[in-house]
Every structure is written in C-alpha cells, then in structure tokens.
Amino acid sequence: MKNMDSKKPIRNLTDTIHSLLGLKSHLTSAWVKSVCDIIKNLPHERSRTDAGKSKDDKSGTDISKIKEELATLTASINQLSIQRRQILNELLDLKGNIRVFCRIRPITLGENFGRLRPVVALDSSNVHLKLADNKTKSYSFDKVFHPGSSQDEVFSEVEPVIKSVLDGYNACIFAYGQTGTGKTFTMEGTPDSPGIVPRATEALFKQAGDSNHAFIITFSMLEIYLGNLKDLLVPQPTKPTDPLPPCLSIQTDPNGGIEIENIVSIQVNDINQALKLYRLGCRSRSTATTNSNATSSRSHCMIRISITCFDAPERRRETNKIWLVDLGGSERVMKTKAWGRRLDEGKAINLSLSALGDVINALQRKKCHIPYRNSKLTQVLRDSLGEDSKTLMLVHVSPKEEDLCETICSLNFATRVKSVHLGHEESTEIKSQKENEMMNLQQKMEKIEDERLHLRRQIKKLNEKLENLTGTAMEEQLEASHFSTQGSFIDLNMVNKRNENVKPASSFQLPRFMRSTICSRRKSGMDHQTSSGRDRVFSKSRRPLSHRAESVTLPVKNYSGYKSDCSISKSTCMLELNMKTSADNETEYSQDASECDIKMIVCPEKEKSHWTTVSQKGQLGHLYSNGGQRLRKSSSKQLLKVDNWLDLNKNEPPISGYAPRNKQVLAIPLPEKKHGNRGQKTSTYSLATEKIVNQNNMERQFDIFTGGRTVSGVVTDKPPTLKDLLYEESRSSFIIPSHATNDRTLMQSQNLLEGLSMEDDECGSPSLSDISCGGLQEYDDENEVSEMYGMQAVKDLAQCSEGSMLKNSGHQFSPSELDNSIIDSKEDTAVFTPESEEKWHCEEVHSKLGMENSREEDTDASTESPSKGTITTSCRPRSQKKLFMDDRNQELTVTLVKSQGITQRRGSYNILKHKVQLSCATALLGLGLLDLGFDDNFFYGLML
Ligand SMILES: Nc1ncnc2c1ncn2[C@@H]1O[C@H](COP(=O)(O)OP(=O)(O)OP(=O)(O)O)[C@@H](O)[C@H]1O
C-alpha cells in the first residue's frame, strides 16, 4: 500500500484524500467489528509467514554474508599463492636453476672398507677427498649428504623443485654416479624408505590438492637403452609372435617444446595410481648383474609427470612437466671388465652421460650453442634443462677406497656441471649476503605458507557452515558458476559415467582438483563424439601402421645381418630373444634396434598438443580387452586413463601366454598354391582333456596333444590381465581369452600355440601379409573390410566387438541379426586346420554351412564328444582350406597369421628360398613399393 501510494503521481493526491474522506461515512461500528474479526483471524497466519520470512531473510543474509567472506578469503589466498610463487622463484634463482647435490653411500654390511676413508663430508656443502701420499682434495656443492643421511633429508632439499613444478616450471631431477653407489636407492628407495619418485609424486598430488585449481596429472615412463627409447609402460614382446610396441620418436615444436611421439601417457588421479604405474614400469627396466651391482641398471630410466591446469593464468605454463631420471651407472670398462652386451651398455651410458655433462656445462656458461643433439637423453630433456627450468643433479659416490678413481671422476663431472660457481667463484661476502637473502626469503615463504594454511582452514569452516545452510558448498557453487561462465568445464565424474563406464562409487572419490573439463576431455580424446571426426582425419592422413616400414617383421632368425634398416633391425631384435649369448642372457629384454631414430619434426601449430598422446592407431589395441577396443577404435590420439590400463593388471595370471583378444584376423584371400605339398606335418593336434576350472570366470582348461607334446591352455571369459601381456614367458601353456563363442579368438590362440609349440615342425614361409603387417592384420574400418572380404567379415568383426552395432555402407546389423549369424560354440565345432604346405588356415565350420561335411572329413578320432557348456575343439592337420560362406555365397578364408619364430625350414633349398624372399622384400621395401599401394598378393606373387 505504502509502495503503491508512493508510486502514485503527486497530482492524484487530492483525489486520494477525497476518496479517503468519502470512506469515512462507511466506518460504522459494525463494519469496524467485522474488520477487527478478520484481522483477529489473520495474526496467526501472518505471524507464521513473518517468522518464516524473517528466518529466510536471516538465512539468506547469512548465506550472502558467508559467500562474501568466502570470496574475500579466496581472493586473499590467491594473492598469497602468487606471492609464494614469486618468492620461491627468487629463492631458486638465488640457489641456482641448476643445483648439484652430492650423496655419499654408506658402507654396507660385508663390504671391505679399505685402509683409509677416502670420501668425507666435511660439512653440509663440502666433500673432502683423501688421496694417496697425504694429498687431499675438496669439492663444494649446493648440498652434501653424508652416508647417514636419510631419504627424508634428501627430499626436503628436493621439495622446492616440486613446488615450482606446480607453479608451471619444467624441472628435471637426475641421479648420477658410478654403478652401485645408490642412484636407484635415492630415486626409487625401498618400501620402508621411499625415494624421490614416490615422494615427489605424493608431494605433487598433495600440493595440487591444496591449491584451489584443477590439475590434470599424467604419468609416463621410458628408458633409454643402448641409445634407443623404450616405453616402460607398454608390454615388451617376450615371444616372437608378440606384436612390436610402437616406436618412440622425439619431436620438437616451434617453441622448443619436446614431445615424444607414441609414448603412453596415463592420467593419474592419485598417488596410488601413479605408484602402480611406476611399479609396472620398473618391472620392464633393463637390469643385469655386474661386478659392481647385482641389479645394475643398464639404461637411463626416465619418469615424466606432466601437469596441466587451464584456469591458472599465474602459472608459468598451462602444461609443464618434471622428469625424474635414474641415470645408468657410469663405469670404467677396464674395471668392470665388461664385454659383449655389458660393454655396449656401458659405452652407451658413458657417452650419453658425457653429452649430458656437456649440455649442462654449456647452459651454465650461457654458451650460444647447447649441444642437445649429441644424445637421445639430452634431446628428450631439451625443454626441461636450461634457464626456464629447474634442474637438480644428485651425484652419488662410493665411500670405498677401491672406488676412488670413479669417485674422482664423478665429483669432477659434478663440478663441471656446476661450473658457473667454478668459473666465477664468489667472494665470502657475496656468499653470506646471498645466504642472508635466501634466509629472508625462506622465512617469508614459511610465513606465507602459514597464512595460506590458516585461510584454507577458514574457508573449510565457512564451506561447512554454508553446506549446512544450503546443502551445497560455496566452493562448489563458485566453481560451478565460474565453470558455467567459462563454458568449458564439466565434471570428470560425469564424463566418466557417460563415456568410460567408470563406477560412480570410485569416481566420486576423485579429488576435486582432478575434475576434467570439456576442454580437457576434448584434448584427451575422452569425448568420443567430438574427437572421432578429427581422429578419423588424423588416422586417414597417416598410412595404416600395418603398412609402415616400422611394422615389418622378417623371419631372419638365422640371418641377422640386417642392421642398417630400421624395419629389419626391429625384427633382429625380436630374434635376439632367441639367440641368447651368454652375455646377453643376463640383460632383461630390451629392444635392440635402431628403430627409435630421432625425428626433429616441426609440428604445425594447430597440431601442437599439450597432451601426451598415444597416436599410433592400433598398435596399442592389443593391450585392451573390450573396453580397450572402444578406446582404440574411438580415437587414435587420446590420453589414456589409468583405470583402463591398470584394470588389465588386476589379477595374477593363472597361466602364461595371451592371444590378443582384440586382434581381428580377418579373411585374407590367399593366392592359389603353385606347388604341391612338401614337408608333410607329422604332428597331430587333438584335444585331450577339458574341464571347467573356474565356474565364476568360466575358465575351461584343456590339453592339446601336438607333436608328441601336451600343451595346456585355458579358455576364459575373464579379461586378460596386464601381467598376462607382460610377464609370461613359459612356453608350455596359453590363455585363450574368449568371447567363448568366438572361435576366431580360439584360432588365434591356436596359432599362438603353434608358435610356441611347433618349433620342431616345419612351416611355410610367411606371407608378405605377415611381413607387412608385423604379425597380424588389423582393420578398423568396417567399410574397408566389407569391400575386401564381404559382409560376413564385417559381421564377424562386429561379433568380435561383442555384438556392437556396426554400420556398413548403409547396411546396419543389429545385434540380433549378428547373433543369428554367429556359431553357437556350445553346439558347434571349431576345427583348426594347419594346412600342410605354406600357411595355416583355419576352418570355421558353420552349423548351417557344412558341419556334417566337416565331420565326414574328420579323420582324427581324438575329438571328444561335446559336453554341455564346453567347447569342443578338434585340431588336426588338413590339406584343405575353407571357408566362411556369406550371404552372397562368397568364399572367404580365414588365415591365421603365422608366428614369426617358427617359419624356418630345414635344408639348403629352403634357406636359399628364404634368402631370396628376404632380399626381394628388403629391396621392395627399400624402394618404397609398399608405399605405392601394392598389396600383399603382389608381393606374394613376386616371391613365389
Ligand atoms: N643411502 C643408502 N642407504 C642404504 N643403502 C644404500 C644406500 N645407497 C645405496 N644403497 C644400497 O646399495 C646397493 C646399490 O644401490 P643401487 O642399486 O641403488 O645403486 P645404483 O647406483 O642404482 O647402481 P646401478 O647404476 O648399477 O643401477 C643397494 O643394495 C642399495 O640398497
């Protein structure tokens, strides 16, 4: 009323007064009473509303008050963070961007101490060396850790570097030293006293969690062995039939950023995930027993942790990284008496260490030319060494007298690295001034840290209060509003639920700072919808890997003279597995090939990605089970998620060997045989026993007689474990991962079995399809498959994708349609038919299309009668190949790809034939004819 009145124009005032006076005549006592009654009834209602209103008002005021407070606190904490970053940077600048620490290893039990104590830590920054004839030598470093120093003490000096990584700086922490002086101990540590890697990772997560930004952290691990890069997170081939891992190559962008093509980079959400990956990587490291160390690292082990934060402009870079490097041990060949492989390893390590010394020395001296290109190590670290990065080198020395020479070498190296201090020795006055300044900064830092902590606690309390009032945390509200205004952030959990089928329970345990954004999803390829198109273009723009020279695998078991060619040297390395010399036996497998030549490629700006990606389509596909199939198909350029990776490593493998579940061995038409059967197989294959060993996982164990030997296998519905892929060496058994009904997988497994068990048997030479595909042919595009091999192949491909709906040039198969066309494994029989001549073919007998026929032909009586719920498998040599019959009566042949290690025939004719084939293939590959689009038949024809 009041409001209404106030809004009335002043000119109506007289009218209003008149009307009120007019009303006066109606104010009888009855009227007044009735109005009073009405009013009497109102108070209750009104008071209630008023109470509610006032309560609402109060809580509304409270909320807005809290929100205001929170906003102020957040602003102050941001301000403090900026200050802290500046101070830290100043501090590190004063300390030096390249810092060198020295750690003296303690004498361990049973070690000969020697006559004198040659290395003594004089104080926290000086090492004293006692030489013969009472001579002494002193070395000065940023910090010296005496033999009794704990891992805690070491890490406390390392921690500032980790902080600056959170601030967006690239960093690099090395452990350098003679073999056996404790580099791995410092970096990796033991379960009781963890080293720098676990501590640094933990600190990164903690600091990321404490900050009020969202970070995405990824983990990669590689080693440089004999000058080659090897991804330690990718299973290395242990058998000749295993697919080769993708080549790693170093690329640089116009801004000098370094990216390693094909490196596996996995997003980690917490320290546990990171450590799991670390342990996984450590298992693949090349180690060997040497005179100096029972488990000597024979390579440089490099861990890369990348950090991305999109909404922190105060950070130095949006994406930065830290390298944690356990360098190979420097050694004097004269002393270690290494020979053969050990000698090569020692030489490679020493060369790269010397290159590293040169680079750091040049950086310290601010030379205009920095010799990065002299080794792979320095090329990889190019953007993490230098002015805008933080470098920390921990030089390790032995306390033993007998290691005095090596100790001097190491200390000289460290001094060279630290040359700026040598060249421009500071006066004590400047030194103490610097120290005072550093102390001041340190104190300021501590004060700021305390304030931040205090503010964080306040924010937490207010958030709790706010949550009680509204049910939502202010932080989240602010975040949501911020993100919605930015239009580029969404909750990772939602993404996970939608795209990755991550269990909600686990996904909600993710720390807030790990939530992804639309932007990150796009970059990481998690958003399949948005990325698929681009990926398609990406994959189209590159030739399929199966046609790349790197994938070529030649059966050069006995002829290892091909070292110069990349593709052939790869295969040589595979075969070196089999050609174990006494020295080589000791090194755990590493690729020995010139396959990882550095490519200094200038990426176009639009292709530049902050993300470490897996860009080799298909190469990693064999690692995945069905979930992986989706990953592999959906994007060739995507950030892998640790869950996908580690899910594969959940269980200990019950038995060895794994036939890749997702390898699609599709129908590959063979040329007609031009000559008769030679070298008839003597072995027979028959199923001996079969039993269900694990009801839950539907594991069925069976034995197959082959070549007079019994080989065990398991058919399992269980997804293969990563360990299956990584650590299986026994060659007497294998897993058949089934889609139990998918006999194709059985075929592959059988083929694997052949590869493992048929060493004495004679097999034909490999087809060029084998050669050019590096083992197995994969097709990701169903149209391509359909064109080449017909619709049945597409159906089959779809079946292998577990009934997923596939589009095929207008025709869509529904899951039911596919189901109807698929053999029911419980009733049908899959027959493995090693063809007597050149290749193994597999006959898959379709119930509708010739089951009887097949049974008639079956001369092997060892086939067991099928029992319900089991697969009946009959394996025998046959001379006929057959058949998929598709709707259009097309005959298709399923060809199993031959294992690479069993392709040798005996006899000079065959050796000669192989040589000719190899030369032919080599020449053709050299000429790049494969690149010109000649298909396998062309080469096959040429070679026959
Ligand atoms: N500070 C230390 N405290 C306790 N034990 C240590 C320490 N440093 C090294 N050791 C022990 O010394 C042995 C050799 O150490 P480690 O394997 O780390 O050497 P390394 O320098 O990595 O050798 P390589 O270069 O050959 O790999 C290990 O048994 C390790 O536990």
Short mmCIF file of N, CA and C in Angstrom, two decimals, residues 101 103 174-178 181-183 187 325-331 349-350 353-354 356-357 393-397 406 409-414 417:
data_model
loop_
_atom_site.label_atom_id
_atom_site.label_comp_id
_atom_site.label_asym_id
_atom_site.label_seq_id
_atom_site.Cartn_x
_atom_site.Cartn_y
_atom_site.Cartn_z
N PHE A 101 73.80 -31.70 -5.89
CA PHE A 101 73.96 -32.27 -4.55
C PHE A 101 74.89 -33.47 -4.64
N ARG A 103 75.72 -37.16 -2.69
CA ARG A 103 75.31 -38.11 -1.64
C ARG A 103 76.35 -39.23 -1.55
N PHE A 174 68.00 -35.52 -11.59
CA PHE A 174 68.82 -36.66 -12.01
C PHE A 174 69.48 -37.32 -10.80
N ALA A 175 69.66 -38.61 -10.93
CA ALA A 175 70.58 -39.29 -10.01
C ALA A 175 71.74 -39.77 -10.86
N TYR A 176 72.91 -39.26 -10.55
CA TYR A 176 74.09 -39.58 -11.35
C TYR A 176 75.10 -40.28 -10.44
N GLY A 177 75.94 -41.11 -11.02
CA GLY A 177 77.01 -41.70 -10.22
C GLY A 177 77.49 -43.02 -10.76
N GLN A 178 78.55 -43.46 -10.17
CA GLN A 178 79.13 -44.75 -10.53
C GLN A 178 78.11 -45.85 -10.23
N THR A 181 76.30 -47.03 -6.53
CA THR A 181 76.50 -46.01 -5.48
C THR A 181 75.19 -45.52 -4.87
N GLY A 182 74.08 -46.06 -5.33
CA GLY A 182 72.81 -45.73 -4.67
C GLY A 182 71.90 -44.80 -5.44
N LYS A 183 72.03 -44.74 -6.74
CA LYS A 183 71.14 -43.87 -7.53
C LYS A 183 69.70 -44.37 -7.45
N MET A 187 66.39 -42.60 -5.91
CA MET A 187 65.21 -42.27 -6.72
C MET A 187 64.01 -43.14 -6.35
N VAL A 325 64.91 -38.77 -13.26
CA VAL A 325 65.78 -39.63 -14.07
C VAL A 325 66.78 -40.40 -13.20
N ASP A 326 66.71 -41.71 -13.31
CA ASP A 326 67.71 -42.56 -12.68
C ASP A 326 68.70 -42.93 -13.79
N LEU A 327 69.79 -42.21 -13.81
CA LEU A 327 70.75 -42.42 -14.90
C LEU A 327 71.44 -43.76 -14.76
N GLY A 328 71.88 -44.29 -15.89
CA GLY A 328 72.66 -45.52 -15.84
C GLY A 328 73.98 -45.23 -15.12
N GLY A 329 74.54 -46.26 -14.52
CA GLY A 329 75.77 -46.05 -13.75
C GLY A 329 76.97 -45.82 -14.65
N SER A 330 77.71 -44.77 -14.34
CA SER A 330 78.95 -44.57 -15.10
C SER A 330 79.93 -45.64 -14.63
N GLU A 331 80.72 -46.12 -15.53
CA GLU A 331 81.66 -47.17 -15.11
C GLU A 331 82.90 -47.15 -15.99
N ILE A 349 75.99 -45.78 -22.05
CA ILE A 349 75.69 -44.97 -20.86
C ILE A 349 76.72 -43.86 -20.71
N ASN A 350 77.99 -44.23 -20.82
CA ASN A 350 79.05 -43.23 -20.63
C ASN A 350 78.95 -42.11 -21.67
N LEU A 353 76.08 -39.83 -20.81
CA LEU A 353 76.37 -39.04 -19.62
C LEU A 353 77.32 -37.89 -19.95
N SER A 354 78.26 -38.22 -20.80
CA SER A 354 79.20 -37.18 -21.19
C SER A 354 78.48 -36.07 -21.96
N LEU A 356 75.38 -35.28 -21.59
CA LEU A 356 74.59 -34.54 -20.59
C LEU A 356 75.46 -33.51 -19.88
N GLY A 357 76.66 -33.95 -19.50
CA GLY A 357 77.60 -33.03 -18.86
C GLY A 357 77.89 -31.83 -19.75
N MET A 393 70.78 -32.11 -9.82
CA MET A 393 71.55 -33.34 -10.05
C MET A 393 72.08 -33.85 -8.73
N LEU A 394 71.79 -35.10 -8.45
CA LEU A 394 72.30 -35.72 -7.23
C LEU A 394 73.44 -36.66 -7.63
N VAL A 395 74.63 -36.26 -7.28
CA VAL A 395 75.79 -37.09 -7.64
C VAL A 395 76.06 -38.06 -6.51
N HIS A 396 76.17 -39.31 -6.86
CA HIS A 396 76.37 -40.35 -5.85
C HIS A 396 77.81 -40.85 -5.90
N VAL A 397 78.40 -40.99 -4.75
CA VAL A 397 79.77 -41.52 -4.71
C VAL A 397 79.86 -42.65 -3.70
N GLU A 406 86.72 -43.76 -9.59
CA GLU A 406 85.37 -43.44 -10.06
C GLU A 406 84.80 -42.26 -9.28
N CYS A 409 86.18 -39.18 -10.68
CA CYS A 409 85.51 -38.90 -11.97
C CYS A 409 84.13 -38.28 -11.73
N SER A 410 83.38 -38.89 -10.83
CA SER A 410 82.01 -38.41 -10.58
C SER A 410 82.04 -37.00 -10.02
N LEU A 411 82.95 -36.77 -9.07
CA LEU A 411 82.98 -35.43 -8.46
C LEU A 411 83.46 -34.39 -9.47
N ASN A 412 84.37 -34.79 -10.33
CA ASN A 412 84.80 -33.86 -11.38
C ASN A 412 83.65 -33.54 -12.32
N PHE A 413 82.88 -34.58 -12.65
CA PHE A 413 81.72 -34.38 -13.52
C PHE A 413 80.75 -33.39 -12.87
N ALA A 414 80.49 -33.64 -11.59
CA ALA A 414 79.54 -32.77 -10.88
C ALA A 414 80.05 -31.34 -10.82
N VAL A 417 79.46 -29.76 -14.11
CA VAL A 417 78.05 -29.39 -14.23
C VAL A 417 77.78 -28.09 -13.49
#
